[in-house]
């Protein structure tokens, strides 16, 4: 079991640059956990007793308002860690996490992982890089929700999805359109109208959840407020 886990851990970007012996140490503390689609992984306020890495499937990280309105912060897929902030803070999880698909996550207990970090500066630097990227992405989300109109937010998200696929012009939406609307701070009807306008103006092609970027420059101009739908 540990050999298979070690092999899986070696494929995770967070750990792939580590020596095999350190990957083996991580395999020794990792706990595989299965979750059904829609099952809660943790809730905001739960004790942050460790963090997770997606082995297969996807997870949605979100906050809930007092009125029950959902704001999606992140959607993570295979190879991506989540819930890692409390590992360093020693506090509670700051948001909710729910499996979007039938999924397998690797759980790393906080106490065991912190002990590994103390003896492995490379692992600490890798975690710092991940946290820095998360902060940058969250800052962009807050800026988009505060300052940009919904078409600009959607254009920015489509370009972001393209970047995560190596700059590919063809990709699949990472969440259902209703959830995407929540992520962008709008309602499904408004999102559908904007997607229809983008398609009509030949900015994108749309086939169900499959998106093709037809005019990257146009999307970039829309993101920067230099163009309107």
GROMACS .gro file of C-alpha atoms in nm:
model
  229
    1UNK     CA    1   0.000   0.000   0.000
    2UNK     CA    2   0.279   0.244   0.095
    3UNK     CA    3   0.459   0.177  -0.236
    4UNK     CA    4   0.146   0.273  -0.429
    5UNK     CA    5   0.095   0.576  -0.210
    6UNK     CA    6   0.457   0.680  -0.255
    7UNK     CA    7   0.412   0.658  -0.631
    8UNK     CA    8   0.097   0.870  -0.615
    9UNK     CA    9   0.264   1.126  -0.390
   10UNK     CA   10   0.553   1.154  -0.635
   11UNK     CA   11   0.306   1.274  -0.900
   12UNK     CA   12   0.169   1.555  -0.681
   13UNK     CA   13   0.324   1.893  -0.782
   14UNK     CA   14   0.362   1.991  -0.417
   15UNK     CA   15   0.584   1.688  -0.350
   16UNK     CA   16   0.727   1.583  -0.688
   17UNK     CA   17   1.061   1.765  -0.643
   18UNK     CA   18   1.130   1.598  -0.309
   19UNK     CA   19   1.376   1.307  -0.275
   20UNK     CA   20   1.217   0.963  -0.281
   21UNK     CA   21   1.296   0.907   0.086
   22UNK     CA   22   1.092   1.215   0.181
   23UNK     CA   23   0.807   1.105  -0.045
   24UNK     CA   24   0.813   0.773   0.138
   25UNK     CA   25   0.790   0.954   0.472
   26UNK     CA   26   0.485   1.140   0.343
   27UNK     CA   27   0.330   0.810   0.230
   28UNK     CA   28   0.377   0.677   0.582
   29UNK     CA   29   0.159   0.952   0.731
   30UNK     CA   30  -0.096   0.992   0.448
   31UNK     CA   31  -0.448   0.858   0.508
   32UNK     CA   32  -0.657   0.786   0.194
   33UNK     CA   33  -1.019   0.894   0.240
   34UNK     CA   34  -1.311   0.838   0.003
   35UNK     CA   35  -1.600   1.082  -0.031
   36UNK     CA   36  -1.922   1.050  -0.225
   37UNK     CA   37  -2.042   1.331  -0.448
   38UNK     CA   38  -2.199   1.602  -0.232
   39UNK     CA   39  -2.044   1.470   0.090
   40UNK     CA   40  -1.896   1.723   0.332
   41UNK     CA   41  -1.521   1.701   0.390
   42UNK     CA   42  -1.515   1.967   0.661
   43UNK     CA   43  -1.717   2.269   0.769
   44UNK     CA   44  -1.611   2.622   0.853
   45UNK     CA   45  -1.507   2.628   1.218
   46UNK     CA   46  -1.401   2.262   1.235
   47UNK     CA   47  -1.063   2.201   1.396
   48UNK     CA   48  -0.785   2.224   1.137
   49UNK     CA   49  -0.624   1.894   1.231
   50UNK     CA   50  -0.463   1.836   0.892
   51UNK     CA   51  -0.486   1.910   0.523
   52UNK     CA   52  -0.586   1.722   0.209
   53UNK     CA   53  -0.459   1.658  -0.143
   54UNK     CA   54  -0.700   1.554  -0.420
   55UNK     CA   55  -0.598   1.210  -0.553
   56UNK     CA   56  -0.900   1.185  -0.784
   57UNK     CA   57  -1.224   1.379  -0.818
   58UNK     CA   58  -1.285   1.742  -0.723
   59UNK     CA   59  -1.363   1.947  -0.413
   60UNK     CA   60  -1.547   2.278  -0.375
   61UNK     CA   61  -1.431   2.531  -0.115
   62UNK     CA   62  -1.695   2.788  -0.025
   63UNK     CA   63  -1.832   3.031   0.233
   64UNK     CA   64  -2.193   3.077   0.336
   65UNK     CA   65  -2.355   3.410   0.418
   66UNK     CA   66  -2.599   3.453   0.708
   67UNK     CA   67  -2.878   3.425   0.449
   68UNK     CA   68  -2.737   3.093   0.325
   69UNK     CA   69  -2.598   3.235   0.000
   70UNK     CA   70  -2.298   3.036  -0.122
   71UNK     CA   71  -1.978   3.200  -0.247
   72UNK     CA   72  -1.741   2.952  -0.408
   73UNK     CA   73  -1.378   3.039  -0.338
   74UNK     CA   74  -1.199   2.754  -0.515
   75UNK     CA   75  -1.256   2.430  -0.702
   76UNK     CA   76  -0.960   2.191  -0.676
   77UNK     CA   77  -0.886   1.884  -0.883
   78UNK     CA   78  -0.628   1.602  -0.890
   79UNK     CA   79  -0.289   1.690  -0.742
   80UNK     CA   80  -0.407   2.006  -0.567
   81UNK     CA   81  -0.393   2.054  -0.186
   82UNK     CA   82  -0.668   2.218   0.019
   83UNK     CA   83  -0.727   2.301   0.383
   84UNK     CA   84  -0.356   2.364   0.431
   85UNK     CA   85  -0.373   2.705   0.604
   86UNK     CA   86  -0.466   2.563   0.948
   87UNK     CA   87  -0.159   2.339   0.930
   88UNK     CA   88   0.048   2.650   0.998
   89UNK     CA   89  -0.205   2.849   1.200
   90UNK     CA   90  -0.314   2.564   1.424
   91UNK     CA   91  -0.669   2.701   1.409
   92UNK     CA   92  -1.002   2.615   1.250
   93UNK     CA   93  -1.090   2.562   0.885
   94UNK     CA   94  -1.192   2.904   0.745
   95UNK     CA   95  -1.445   2.769   0.491
   96UNK     CA   96  -1.656   2.467   0.395
   97UNK     CA   97  -1.537   2.183   0.169
   98UNK     CA   98  -1.768   1.946  -0.023
   99UNK     CA   99  -1.678   1.676  -0.276
  100UNK     CA  100  -1.809   1.765  -0.623
  101UNK     CA  101  -1.760   1.409  -0.751
  102UNK     CA  102  -1.703   1.066  -0.601
  103UNK     CA  103  -1.349   1.140  -0.485
  104UNK     CA  104  -1.039   1.014  -0.310
  105UNK     CA  105  -0.838   1.258  -0.099
  106UNK     CA  106  -0.512   1.203   0.085
  107UNK     CA  107  -0.528   1.339   0.439
  108UNK     CA  108  -0.208   1.453   0.611
  109UNK     CA  109  -0.243   1.492   0.991
  110UNK     CA  110  -0.114   1.826   1.114
  111UNK     CA  111   0.117   1.703   1.391
  112UNK     CA  112   0.289   1.444   1.170
  113UNK     CA  113   0.324   1.683   0.878
  114UNK     CA  114   0.468   1.965   1.091
  115UNK     CA  115   0.731   1.721   1.223
  116UNK     CA  116   0.832   1.640   0.864
  117UNK     CA  117   0.855   2.009   0.772
  118UNK     CA  118   1.087   2.080   1.064
  119UNK     CA  119   1.341   1.844   0.914
  120UNK     CA  120   1.279   1.929   0.548
  121UNK     CA  121   1.320   2.293   0.436
  122UNK     CA  122   1.236   2.202   0.073
  123UNK     CA  123   0.891   2.086   0.179
  124UNK     CA  124   0.837   2.407   0.374
  125UNK     CA  125   0.934   2.614   0.068
  126UNK     CA  126   0.695   2.416  -0.152
  127UNK     CA  127   0.411   2.482   0.092
  128UNK     CA  128   0.502   2.853   0.098
  129UNK     CA  129   0.482   2.864  -0.282
  130UNK     CA  130   0.136   2.702  -0.277
  131UNK     CA  131   0.009   2.944  -0.013
  132UNK     CA  132   0.145   3.239  -0.212
  133UNK     CA  133  -0.040   3.125  -0.525
  134UNK     CA  134  -0.360   3.082  -0.324
  135UNK     CA  135  -0.329   3.432  -0.180
  136UNK     CA  136  -0.275   3.578  -0.526
  137UNK     CA  137  -0.578   3.393  -0.664
  138UNK     CA  138  -0.797   3.498  -0.368
  139UNK     CA  139  -0.684   3.859  -0.405
  140UNK     CA  140  -0.782   3.847  -0.773
  141UNK     CA  141  -1.123   3.701  -0.682
  142UNK     CA  142  -1.190   3.977  -0.428
  143UNK     CA  143  -1.081   4.242  -0.679
  144UNK     CA  144  -1.300   4.094  -0.953
  145UNK     CA  145  -1.607   4.074  -0.729
  146UNK     CA  146  -1.554   4.428  -0.599
  147UNK     CA  147  -1.450   4.619  -0.909
  148UNK     CA  148  -1.551   4.434  -1.226
  149UNK     CA  149  -1.882   4.380  -1.397
  150UNK     CA  150  -2.004   4.023  -1.438
  151UNK     CA  151  -1.894   3.990  -1.807
  152UNK     CA  152  -1.539   4.090  -1.708
  153UNK     CA  153  -1.542   3.841  -1.419
  154UNK     CA  154  -1.655   3.563  -1.649
  155UNK     CA  155  -1.396   3.650  -1.914
  156UNK     CA  156  -1.124   3.648  -1.647
  157UNK     CA  157  -1.239   3.309  -1.521
  158UNK     CA  158  -1.242   3.158  -1.870
  159UNK     CA  159  -0.889   3.283  -1.931
  160UNK     CA  160  -0.785   3.140  -1.593
  161UNK     CA  161  -0.927   2.798  -1.684
  162UNK     CA  162  -0.739   2.814  -2.013
  163UNK     CA  163  -0.415   2.890  -1.828
  164UNK     CA  164  -0.464   2.592  -1.597
  165UNK     CA  165  -0.488   2.374  -1.909
  166UNK     CA  166  -0.151   2.495  -2.040
  167UNK     CA  167  -0.302   2.778  -2.243
  168UNK     CA  168  -0.531   2.547  -2.439
  169UNK     CA  169  -0.814   2.713  -2.630
  170UNK     CA  170  -1.041   2.419  -2.551
  171UNK     CA  171  -1.136   2.316  -2.200
  172UNK     CA  172  -1.428   2.213  -1.982
  173UNK     CA  173  -1.599   2.430  -1.722
  174UNK     CA  174  -1.478   2.314  -1.380
  175UNK     CA  175  -1.822   2.344  -1.218
  176UNK     CA  176  -2.186   2.340  -1.326
  177UNK     CA  177  -2.317   2.672  -1.459
  178UNK     CA  178  -2.528   2.729  -1.150
  179UNK     CA  179  -2.221   2.690  -0.930
  180UNK     CA  180  -2.017   2.907  -1.164
  181UNK     CA  181  -2.276   3.182  -1.124
  182UNK     CA  182  -2.230   3.163  -0.748
  183UNK     CA  183  -1.854   3.175  -0.786
  184UNK     CA  184  -1.881   3.492  -0.994
  185UNK     CA  185  -2.131   3.658  -0.762
  186UNK     CA  186  -2.428   3.651  -0.999
  187UNK     CA  187  -2.736   3.440  -1.077
  188UNK     CA  188  -2.765   3.157  -1.335
  189UNK     CA  189  -2.999   3.355  -1.563
  190UNK     CA  190  -2.752   3.644  -1.590
  191UNK     CA  191  -2.464   3.404  -1.653
  192UNK     CA  192  -2.658   3.231  -1.933
  193UNK     CA  193  -2.731   3.567  -2.102
  194UNK     CA  194  -2.364   3.667  -2.087
  195UNK     CA  195  -2.248   3.333  -2.226
  196UNK     CA  196  -2.499   3.372  -2.510
  197UNK     CA  197  -2.363   3.720  -2.590
  198UNK     CA  198  -2.004   3.594  -2.584
  199UNK     CA  199  -2.102   3.317  -2.823
  200UNK     CA  200  -2.290   3.556  -3.054
  201UNK     CA  201  -1.990   3.790  -3.067
  202UNK     CA  202  -1.763   3.494  -3.149
  203UNK     CA  203  -1.553   3.537  -2.836
  204UNK     CA  204  -1.614   3.175  -2.741
  205UNK     CA  205  -1.772   2.859  -2.871
  206UNK     CA  206  -1.991   2.668  -2.628
  207UNK     CA  207  -2.105   2.306  -2.641
  208UNK     CA  208  -2.258   2.214  -2.306
  209UNK     CA  209  -1.976   2.246  -2.050
  210UNK     CA  210  -1.710   2.250  -2.326
  211UNK     CA  211  -1.564   2.592  -2.408
  212UNK     CA  212  -1.351   2.698  -2.703
  213UNK     CA  213  -1.181   3.037  -2.692
  214UNK     CA  214  -1.221   3.192  -3.038
  215UNK     CA  215  -1.097   3.544  -2.960
  216UNK     CA  216  -0.848   3.551  -2.672
  217UNK     CA  217  -0.765   3.918  -2.730
  218UNK     CA  218  -1.134   4.006  -2.710
  219UNK     CA  219  -1.167   3.825  -2.378
  220UNK     CA  220  -0.859   4.000  -2.243
  221UNK     CA  221  -1.005   4.338  -2.347
  222UNK     CA  222  -1.333   4.247  -2.178
  223UNK     CA  223  -1.144   4.150  -1.861
  224UNK     CA  224  -0.958   4.482  -1.853
  225UNK     CA  225  -1.270   4.690  -1.920
  226UNK     CA  226  -1.150   4.792  -2.266
  227UNK     CA  227  -1.449   4.625  -2.431
  228UNK     CA  228  -1.814   4.574  -2.343
  229UNK     CA  229  -2.061   4.310  -2.453
   0.00000   0.00000   0.00000
